[in-house]
XYZ file of C-alpha atoms in Angstrom:
75
model
C 0.000 0.000 0.000
C 2.822 2.404 0.765
C 4.336 2.065 -2.688
C 0.920 2.352 -4.359
C 0.040 5.474 -2.366
C 3.297 7.190 -3.306
C 2.875 6.197 -6.941
C -0.615 7.698 -6.989
C 0.447 10.978 -5.394
C 3.654 11.405 -7.339
C 2.870 9.905 -10.739
C -0.602 11.289 -11.493
C 1.107 14.460 -12.662
C 3.959 12.733 -14.514
C 4.990 14.298 -17.797
C 4.579 10.988 -19.656
C 2.736 7.703 -18.859
C 5.980 5.766 -19.299
C 7.372 7.492 -16.197
C 4.660 5.812 -14.109
C 5.021 2.546 -16.020
C 8.749 2.329 -15.222
C 8.151 2.763 -11.487
C 5.210 0.335 -11.547
C 7.288 -2.324 -13.323
C 10.203 -1.897 -10.901
C 7.810 -2.134 -7.943
C 6.100 -5.280 -9.225
C 9.477 -6.887 -9.885
C 10.863 -6.035 -6.441
C 7.750 -6.808 -4.409
C 6.929 -9.941 -6.425
C 10.178 -11.455 -5.162
C 9.607 -10.482 -1.538
C 9.123 -12.956 1.285
C 5.575 -11.612 1.772
C 4.687 -12.491 -1.832
C 6.010 -16.012 -1.350
C 4.143 -16.335 1.956
C 0.895 -15.140 0.376
C 1.089 -17.699 -2.434
C 2.093 -20.521 -0.080
C -0.690 -19.674 2.379
C -3.241 -19.604 -0.447
C -2.131 -22.999 -1.760
C -2.116 -24.477 1.741
C -5.544 -22.931 2.525
C -4.325 -21.165 5.656
C -4.125 -17.557 6.840
C -0.987 -15.790 5.666
C 1.629 -14.697 8.188
C 3.189 -11.620 6.598
C 6.460 -10.572 8.212
C 7.773 -7.765 5.966
C 7.566 -4.250 7.421
C 7.249 -0.918 5.643
C 10.019 0.490 7.820
C 12.481 -2.153 6.591
C 11.316 -3.879 3.408
C 10.538 -1.239 0.784
C 12.292 -1.718 -2.584
C 15.836 -0.375 -2.905
C 14.753 2.267 -5.440
C 12.336 3.841 -2.933
C 12.146 6.822 -2.796
C 12.644 7.445 -6.513
C 11.789 11.155 -6.541
C 13.806 14.194 -5.616
C 12.014 16.730 -3.460
C 11.845 20.169 -4.922
C 13.517 22.958 -2.986
C 11.226 25.550 -1.468
C 11.149 28.799 -3.423
C 10.517 32.070 -1.675
C 8.587 34.507 -3.818
């Protein structure tokens, strides 16, 4: 959810749709290989509740954050 929320806020105003596509693809690749993804699939196949262990504070993809904050301009 954290990655999705940041993508929504930051990429809705992107200059080109491919900018959002590149981040989305990188996110799916990184998170699809996570231990939580593996646990979710295994739990589904075993018909049991998933026990997700990844934490937002520790397990976000290496490219996060991908943006550079703009400096404040005084007018």
